[in-house]
mmCIF file of C-alpha atoms and ligand atoms in Angstrom:
data_model
loop_
_atom_site.group_PDB
_atom_site.id
_atom_site.type_symbol
_atom_site.label_atom_id
_atom_site.label_comp_id
_atom_site.label_asym_id
_atom_site.label_seq_id
_atom_site.Cartn_x
_atom_site.Cartn_y
_atom_site.Cartn_z
ATOM 1 C CA MET A 129 28.970 18.364 5.364
ATOM 2 C CA GLN A 130 27.827 16.318 8.309
ATOM 3 C CA THR A 131 27.063 12.618 7.986
ATOM 4 C CA ALA A 132 24.465 10.897 10.160
ATOM 5 C CA ARG A 133 24.188 7.120 10.358
ATOM 6 C CA GLU A 134 21.841 6.901 13.323
ATOM 7 C CA LEU A 135 18.388 8.386 13.692
ATOM 8 C CA LYS A 136 19.116 10.298 16.873
ATOM 9 C CA VAL A 137 22.108 11.990 15.203
ATOM 10 C CA LEU A 138 19.967 12.810 12.157
ATOM 11 C CA ARG A 139 17.227 14.334 14.310
ATOM 12 C CA ASN A 140 19.709 16.551 16.192
ATOM 13 C CA SER A 141 21.423 17.673 12.992
ATOM 14 C CA VAL A 142 18.108 18.476 11.260
ATOM 15 C CA ALA A 143 16.947 20.412 14.330
ATOM 16 C CA ALA A 144 20.190 22.427 14.270
ATOM 17 C CA LEU A 145 19.742 23.224 10.559
ATOM 18 C CA ARG A 146 16.166 24.333 11.219
ATOM 19 C CA SER A 147 16.893 26.353 14.351
ATOM 20 C CA ASP A 148 16.925 29.699 12.499
ATOM 21 C CA GLY A 149 13.770 28.893 10.535
ATOM 22 C CA SER A 150 15.662 27.529 7.511
ATOM 23 C CA THR A 151 13.917 25.246 5.035
ATOM 24 C CA ILE A 152 15.148 21.774 4.138
ATOM 25 C CA ALA A 153 14.984 19.841 0.873
ATOM 26 C CA LEU A 154 15.504 16.085 0.811
ATOM 27 C CA VAL A 155 17.140 14.289 -2.113
ATOM 28 C CA PRO A 156 16.679 10.543 -1.546
ATOM 29 C CA THR A 157 19.124 8.268 -3.409
ATOM 30 C CA MET A 158 20.562 4.782 -3.313
ATOM 31 C CA GLY A 159 24.067 6.124 -3.967
ATOM 32 C CA ALA A 160 26.284 5.351 -6.981
ATOM 33 C CA LEU A 161 25.720 8.999 -7.779
ATOM 34 C CA HIS A 162 25.900 10.374 -11.294
ATOM 35 C CA GLU A 163 25.170 13.700 -12.954
ATOM 36 C CA GLY A 164 21.419 13.013 -12.744
ATOM 37 C CA HIS A 165 21.561 12.885 -8.935
ATOM 38 C CA LEU A 166 23.774 15.968 -8.784
ATOM 39 C CA THR A 167 21.199 17.810 -10.893
ATOM 40 C CA LEU A 168 18.582 16.948 -8.251
ATOM 41 C CA VAL A 169 20.867 18.368 -5.567
ATOM 42 C CA ARG A 170 21.445 21.559 -7.549
ATOM 43 C CA GLN A 171 17.710 22.062 -8.061
ATOM 44 C CA ALA A 172 17.101 21.379 -4.382
ATOM 45 C CA ARG A 173 19.689 23.985 -3.426
ATOM 46 C CA THR A 174 17.886 26.648 -5.413
ATOM 47 C CA ALA A 175 14.603 25.865 -3.650
ATOM 48 C CA ALA A 176 15.578 25.398 0.002
ATOM 49 C CA ASP A 177 18.094 26.812 2.480
ATOM 50 C CA HIS A 178 19.666 23.423 3.180
ATOM 51 C CA VAL A 179 19.820 20.120 1.321
ATOM 52 C CA VAL A 180 19.776 16.771 3.080
ATOM 53 C CA ALA A 181 20.722 13.871 0.792
ATOM 54 C CA SER A 182 20.101 10.287 1.759
ATOM 55 C CA ILE A 183 21.948 7.212 0.582
ATOM 56 C CA PHE A 184 20.342 3.891 1.407
ATOM 57 C CA VAL A 185 20.331 0.791 -0.815
ATOM 58 C CA ASN A 186 16.815 -0.309 0.027
ATOM 59 C CA PRO A 187 16.560 -4.117 0.037
ATOM 60 C CA ARG A 188 12.749 -4.037 -0.018
ATOM 61 C CA GLN A 189 12.643 -2.617 -3.544
ATOM 62 C CA PHE A 190 14.825 -5.372 -5.055
ATOM 63 C CA GLY A 191 13.021 -8.509 -6.167
ATOM 64 C CA GLU A 192 14.350 -12.031 -6.125
ATOM 65 C CA GLY A 193 17.189 -12.432 -8.609
ATOM 66 C CA GLU A 194 17.642 -8.642 -8.876
ATOM 67 C CA ASP A 195 20.981 -6.980 -8.385
ATOM 68 C CA LEU A 196 20.892 -6.043 -4.652
ATOM 69 C CA ASP A 197 24.325 -7.541 -3.914
ATOM 70 C CA ALA A 198 25.822 -6.234 -7.140
ATOM 71 C CA TYR A 199 24.368 -2.747 -6.665
ATOM 72 C CA PRO A 200 27.354 -0.359 -6.579
ATOM 73 C CA ARG A 201 28.169 0.917 -3.073
ATOM 74 C CA GLN A 202 30.680 3.778 -2.955
ATOM 75 C CA LEU A 203 29.874 5.863 0.096
ATOM 76 C CA GLN A 204 33.216 7.673 0.265
ATOM 77 C CA ARG A 205 33.102 8.825 -3.358
ATOM 78 C CA ASP A 206 29.401 9.724 -3.154
ATOM 79 C CA SER A 207 29.977 11.652 0.026
ATOM 80 C CA GLU A 208 32.740 13.728 -1.621
ATOM 81 C CA LEU A 209 30.461 14.493 -4.585
ATOM 82 C CA LEU A 210 27.636 15.623 -2.299
ATOM 83 C CA GLU A 211 29.939 17.768 -0.214
ATOM 84 C CA ALA A 212 31.247 19.470 -3.355
ATOM 85 C CA GLU A 213 27.626 20.297 -4.291
ATOM 86 C CA GLY A 214 27.041 22.028 -0.965
ATOM 87 C CA VAL A 215 24.864 19.376 0.682
ATOM 88 C CA ALA A 216 24.537 20.222 4.388
ATOM 89 C CA LEU A 217 23.791 16.757 5.747
ATOM 90 C CA LEU A 218 24.150 13.215 4.450
ATOM 91 C CA TRP A 219 21.732 10.675 5.912
ATOM 92 C CA ALA A 220 23.320 7.274 5.302
ATOM 93 C CA PRO A 221 21.391 5.137 7.759
ATOM 94 C CA LEU A 222 22.674 1.850 9.074
ATOM 95 C CA PRO A 223 20.256 -0.874 7.890
ATOM 96 C CA ASN A 224 18.637 -1.363 11.308
ATOM 97 C CA GLU A 225 17.857 2.356 11.537
ATOM 98 C CA VAL A 226 15.455 1.822 8.633
ATOM 99 C CA TYR A 227 14.289 -1.743 9.196
ATOM 100 C CA PRO A 228 14.816 -2.681 12.838
ATOM 101 C CA ASP A 229 14.365 -6.311 13.912
ATOM 102 C CA GLY A 230 10.736 -7.301 13.637
ATOM 103 C CA TYR A 231 9.930 -4.573 11.086
ATOM 104 C CA ALA A 232 6.474 -5.488 9.757
ATOM 105 C CA THR A 233 4.896 -2.545 7.922
ATOM 106 C CA ASN A 234 4.422 -2.307 4.187
ATOM 107 C CA ILE A 235 2.985 0.532 2.114
ATOM 108 C CA SER A 236 1.250 -0.438 -1.088
ATOM 109 C CA VAL A 237 -0.123 2.134 -3.529
ATOM 110 C CA ALA A 238 -2.780 0.686 -5.844
ATOM 111 C CA GLY A 239 -3.369 1.891 -9.404
ATOM 112 C CA VAL A 240 -0.269 3.858 -10.313
ATOM 113 C CA SER A 241 1.960 0.986 -9.085
ATOM 114 C CA GLU A 242 0.337 -1.441 -11.499
ATOM 115 C CA GLY A 243 1.813 -2.391 -14.867
ATOM 116 C CA LEU A 244 4.988 -0.933 -16.417
ATOM 117 C CA CYS A 245 7.825 -1.513 -13.893
ATOM 118 C CA GLY A 246 5.254 -2.626 -11.306
ATOM 119 C CA GLY A 247 4.251 -5.478 -13.614
ATOM 120 C CA ASP A 248 7.810 -6.611 -14.248
ATOM 121 C CA ARG A 249 9.030 -6.121 -10.690
ATOM 122 C CA PRO A 250 6.352 -7.323 -8.250
ATOM 123 C CA GLY A 251 6.651 -5.612 -4.869
ATOM 124 C CA HIS A 252 9.155 -3.052 -6.167
ATOM 125 C CA PHE A 253 6.900 -0.030 -5.639
ATOM 126 C CA ASP A 254 5.763 -1.260 -2.211
ATOM 127 C CA GLY A 255 9.446 -1.200 -1.278
ATOM 128 C CA VAL A 256 9.910 2.282 -2.738
ATOM 129 C CA ALA A 257 6.766 3.710 -1.095
ATOM 130 C CA THR A 258 7.688 2.166 2.247
ATOM 131 C CA VAL A 259 11.253 3.473 2.323
ATOM 132 C CA VAL A 260 10.334 6.934 1.011
ATOM 133 C CA CYS A 261 7.598 7.252 3.642
ATOM 134 C CA LYS A 262 10.190 6.315 6.264
ATOM 135 C CA LEU A 263 12.738 8.796 4.865
ATOM 136 C CA PHE A 264 10.099 11.563 4.882
ATOM 137 C CA ASN A 265 9.227 10.773 8.497
ATOM 138 C CA GLN A 266 12.863 10.537 9.532
ATOM 139 C CA VAL A 267 14.062 13.765 7.883
ATOM 140 C CA GLN A 268 10.730 15.698 7.858
ATOM 141 C CA PRO A 269 11.800 17.936 4.957
ATOM 142 C CA ASP A 270 9.809 20.840 3.527
ATOM 143 C CA MET A 271 10.211 19.446 0.039
ATOM 144 C CA ALA A 272 11.758 16.510 -1.790
ATOM 145 C CA PHE A 273 13.310 16.026 -5.230
ATOM 146 C CA PHE A 274 13.094 12.946 -7.467
ATOM 147 C CA GLY A 275 14.202 12.291 -11.036
ATOM 148 C CA GLU A 276 11.580 12.023 -13.756
ATOM 149 C CA LYS A 277 13.503 9.116 -15.232
ATOM 150 C CA ASP A 278 11.592 6.969 -12.751
ATOM 151 C CA TRP A 279 8.298 8.592 -13.733
ATOM 152 C CA GLN A 280 6.148 5.793 -12.320
ATOM 153 C CA GLN A 281 8.076 5.952 -9.038
ATOM 154 C CA LEU A 282 7.377 9.697 -8.877
ATOM 155 C CA ALA A 283 3.662 9.058 -9.483
ATOM 156 C CA VAL A 284 3.629 6.411 -6.725
ATOM 157 C CA ILE A 285 5.389 8.730 -4.254
ATOM 158 C CA ARG A 286 3.078 11.655 -5.026
ATOM 159 C CA ARG A 287 -0.001 9.485 -4.536
ATOM 160 C CA MET A 288 1.364 7.954 -1.343
ATOM 161 C CA ALA A 289 2.274 11.363 0.088
ATOM 162 C CA ARG A 290 -1.164 12.737 -0.744
ATOM 163 C CA ASP A 291 -3.055 9.703 0.556
ATOM 164 C CA LEU A 292 -1.115 9.521 3.827
ATOM 165 C CA ASP A 293 -1.165 13.308 4.389
ATOM 166 C CA LEU A 294 2.601 13.506 4.153
ATOM 167 C CA THR A 295 2.396 16.586 1.975
ATOM 168 C CA ARG A 296 1.574 18.840 4.927
ATOM 169 C CA PRO A 297 3.174 19.765 7.186
ATOM 170 C CA HIS A 298 6.258 17.690 6.396
ATOM 171 C CA VAL A 299 6.706 17.613 2.654
ATOM 172 C CA GLU A 300 5.157 20.686 1.049
ATOM 173 C CA ALA A 301 6.185 19.763 -2.438
ATOM 174 C CA ILE A 302 7.433 16.739 -4.267
ATOM 175 C CA HIS A 303 9.405 18.006 -7.220
ATOM 176 C CA GLY A 304 10.127 16.008 -10.364
ATOM 177 C CA VAL A 305 13.363 16.928 -12.138
ATOM 178 C CA PRO A 306 13.675 16.293 -15.915
ATOM 179 C CA ILE A 307 15.846 13.413 -17.116
ATOM 180 C CA VAL A 308 19.539 14.156 -17.631
ATOM 181 C CA ARG A 309 20.794 12.506 -20.819
ATOM 182 C CA GLU A 310 24.175 11.530 -22.225
ATOM 183 C CA GLU A 311 25.205 13.086 -25.550
ATOM 184 C CA ASP A 312 23.674 10.200 -27.509
ATOM 185 C CA GLY A 313 20.374 10.591 -25.642
ATOM 186 C CA LEU A 314 20.702 7.686 -23.185
ATOM 187 C CA ALA A 315 19.138 8.621 -19.850
ATOM 188 C CA MET A 316 21.694 8.704 -17.054
ATOM 189 C CA SER A 317 21.338 5.775 -14.666
ATOM 190 C CA SER A 318 23.488 3.947 -12.150
ATOM 191 C CA ARG A 319 22.724 0.832 -14.208
ATOM 192 C CA ASN A 320 24.580 2.219 -17.268
ATOM 193 C CA ALA A 321 27.784 1.303 -15.413
ATOM 194 C CA TYR A 322 26.957 -2.392 -15.962
ATOM 195 C CA LEU A 323 27.082 -2.041 -19.764
ATOM 196 C CA SER A 324 30.074 -3.162 -21.816
ATOM 197 C CA ALA A 325 31.417 -0.631 -24.356
ATOM 198 C CA GLU A 326 29.440 -2.326 -27.129
ATOM 199 C CA GLN A 327 26.231 -2.542 -25.087
ATOM 200 C CA ARG A 328 26.631 1.103 -24.087
ATOM 201 C CA GLN A 329 26.663 2.078 -27.790
ATOM 202 C CA GLN A 330 23.658 -0.138 -28.533
ATOM 203 C CA ALA A 331 21.756 1.284 -25.547
ATOM 204 C CA ALA A 332 21.306 4.583 -27.419
ATOM 205 C CA ALA A 333 18.725 2.710 -29.505
ATOM 206 C CA LEU A 334 16.289 3.146 -26.601
ATOM 207 C CA PRO A 335 15.875 6.948 -26.692
ATOM 208 C CA ARG A 336 16.265 6.928 -30.493
ATOM 209 C CA ALA A 337 13.455 4.423 -31.019
ATOM 210 C CA MET A 338 11.248 6.330 -28.566
ATOM 211 C CA ARG A 339 11.837 9.615 -30.372
ATOM 212 C CA ASP A 340 11.003 7.896 -33.667
ATOM 213 C CA ALA A 341 7.753 6.538 -32.202
ATOM 214 C CA ILE A 342 6.828 10.028 -30.998
ATOM 215 C CA ALA A 343 7.548 11.444 -34.470
ATOM 216 C CA THR A 344 5.267 8.776 -35.972
ATOM 217 C CA LEU A 345 2.506 9.702 -33.516
ATOM 218 C CA ALA A 346 2.986 13.418 -34.214
ATOM 219 C CA ALA A 347 2.583 12.678 -37.934
ATOM 220 C CA GLY A 348 -0.788 11.053 -37.180
ATOM 221 C CA GLY A 349 0.450 7.451 -37.036
ATOM 222 C CA GLU A 350 -1.572 4.827 -35.215
ATOM 223 C CA ALA A 351 -0.389 4.276 -31.609
ATOM 224 C CA GLN A 352 -0.268 0.471 -31.606
ATOM 225 C CA ALA A 353 1.707 0.430 -34.869
ATOM 226 C CA ALA A 354 4.165 3.004 -33.461
ATOM 227 C CA LEU A 355 4.620 0.945 -30.279
ATOM 228 C CA ASP A 356 5.094 -2.288 -32.252
ATOM 229 C CA GLU A 357 7.743 -0.601 -34.387
ATOM 230 C CA LEU A 358 9.397 0.743 -31.225
ATOM 231 C CA ARG A 359 9.733 -2.818 -29.902
ATOM 232 C CA ARG A 360 11.155 -4.036 -33.224
ATOM 233 C CA ALA A 361 13.619 -1.125 -33.377
ATOM 234 C CA LEU A 362 14.930 -1.997 -29.905
ATOM 235 C CA LEU A 363 15.530 -5.620 -30.867
ATOM 236 C CA ARG A 364 17.169 -4.558 -34.136
ATOM 237 C CA GLY A 365 19.314 -2.067 -32.194
ATOM 238 C CA GLY A 366 20.851 -4.772 -29.984
ATOM 239 C CA PHE A 367 18.440 -5.158 -27.050
ATOM 240 C CA ASP A 368 17.777 -8.789 -26.102
ATOM 241 C CA SER A 369 14.185 -8.307 -24.986
ATOM 242 C CA VAL A 370 11.585 -5.630 -24.404
ATOM 243 C CA ASP A 371 9.699 -5.647 -21.095
ATOM 244 C CA TYR A 372 7.203 -3.005 -22.157
ATOM 245 C CA ALA A 373 6.596 -0.207 -24.643
ATOM 246 C CA GLU A 374 3.419 1.651 -23.766
ATOM 247 C CA MET A 375 1.650 4.976 -23.971
ATOM 248 C CA ARG A 376 -0.063 6.131 -20.776
ATOM 249 C CA ASP A 377 -1.603 9.227 -19.262
ATOM 250 C CA ALA A 378 1.255 11.127 -17.630
ATOM 251 C CA ASP A 379 -0.566 11.657 -14.327
ATOM 252 C CA SER A 380 -2.963 8.767 -13.768
ATOM 253 C CA LEU A 381 -0.778 6.300 -15.715
ATOM 254 C CA VAL A 382 -3.925 4.865 -17.285
ATOM 255 C CA PRO A 383 -2.986 3.057 -20.558
ATOM 256 C CA LEU A 384 -3.932 4.969 -23.705
ATOM 257 C CA ASN A 385 -4.411 3.823 -27.269
ATOM 258 C CA GLN A 386 -4.455 7.359 -28.572
ATOM 259 C CA ASP A 387 -2.843 10.605 -27.486
ATOM 260 C CA ASN A 388 -5.122 12.445 -25.034
ATOM 261 C CA GLY A 389 -2.932 15.572 -24.943
ATOM 262 C CA ASN A 390 -1.206 14.411 -21.739
ATOM 263 C CA ALA A 391 0.327 11.198 -23.043
ATOM 264 C CA ARG A 392 3.741 9.804 -22.190
ATOM 265 C CA LEU A 393 5.695 6.973 -23.747
ATOM 266 C CA PHE A 394 7.253 4.410 -21.400
ATOM 267 C CA ALA A 395 9.726 1.693 -22.358
ATOM 268 C CA ALA A 396 11.889 -0.872 -20.586
ATOM 269 C CA ALA A 397 14.263 -3.236 -22.345
ATOM 270 C CA ARG A 398 17.092 -5.573 -21.465
ATOM 271 C CA ILE A 399 20.581 -5.634 -22.883
ATOM 272 C CA GLY A 400 22.868 -8.341 -21.506
ATOM 273 C CA GLY A 401 21.814 -8.617 -17.870
ATOM 274 C CA THR A 402 20.927 -4.929 -17.631
ATOM 275 C CA ARG A 403 17.415 -3.541 -17.697
ATOM 276 C CA LEU A 404 17.107 0.045 -18.921
ATOM 277 C CA ILE A 405 14.030 2.264 -18.721
ATOM 278 C CA ASP A 406 13.060 5.578 -20.255
ATOM 279 C CA ASN A 407 10.021 7.809 -20.677
ATOM 280 C CA MET A 408 9.186 10.802 -22.862
ATOM 281 C CA ALA A 409 6.288 13.204 -23.348
ATOM 282 C CA VAL A 410 4.388 12.442 -26.543
ATOM 283 C CA ALA A 411 3.353 16.031 -27.278
HETATM 284 O O1 PAF B 278 15.182 6.350 -7.076
HETATM 285 C C1 PAF B 278 15.858 5.834 -6.165
HETATM 286 O O2 PAF B 278 17.068 5.963 -6.119
HETATM 287 C C2 PAF B 278 15.152 5.019 -5.106
HETATM 288 O O3 PAF B 278 14.089 4.301 -5.627
HETATM 289 C C3 PAF B 278 14.702 5.859 -3.896
HETATM 290 C C4 PAF B 278 13.653 6.892 -4.282
HETATM 291 C C5 PAF B 278 15.904 6.561 -3.282
HETATM 292 C C6 PAF B 278 14.080 4.953 -2.829
HETATM 293 O O4 PAF B 278 14.984 3.982 -2.396
#
């Protein structure tokens, strides 16, 4: 596996990979890789001739008081994991290759960025859209893979790519890959590493309470009552606070007060200093 840290090296390496007409899939990450990321890489490998993975801890998507400095950085370990998965090229840009001095451009996607994590983390999705647009332009892949755990992020990226005509010719398809879960149902996340042993056990209350809410809805229960009970179950289960528990349309992310056949449940809650999110199809 090659590693590029400067744009001119990346461009040459991508050109070499493409020289025989091969296709390229991009898997953007912020590192601290876990099984969820490796699943994205494996899916990408089945769809394209070569996989380019990126690792860049994007400062623009961290708000004030968020864990930018504490975010785990383990390039050597991550690089070994990617190599073992058959990644052809690692793009681990130096910070000024992404945001050179005087960088002044921001991408903001209205609608799908609003509410849910966008409500709790102002500017977060502008930071995500901006860096992903840059990564698409830098790597110019045929397709890209993102985890469905960050469902709202995926919706923002799809809308941004469509609105800015990034979907052709550069990124033919933006693929969402289903959430990878631990045995107790907790969605895999780099943030799980911040949990103490006790918090880690309590964290399983998040997927459990969401599944219970979905069962209530499937049995004809009223949506607001199911969401209220979901919040209470999280607090009973050991979470300190609940940022949101909502049902929305899976594509437009418009809030719903009854299942429209395409509904998804979204929840975010805090345990200790750690904020965990999850989402599940209601049907
Ligand atoms: O999901 C992530 O890891 C990040 O938000 C992404 C898409 C790599 C952009 O920094």
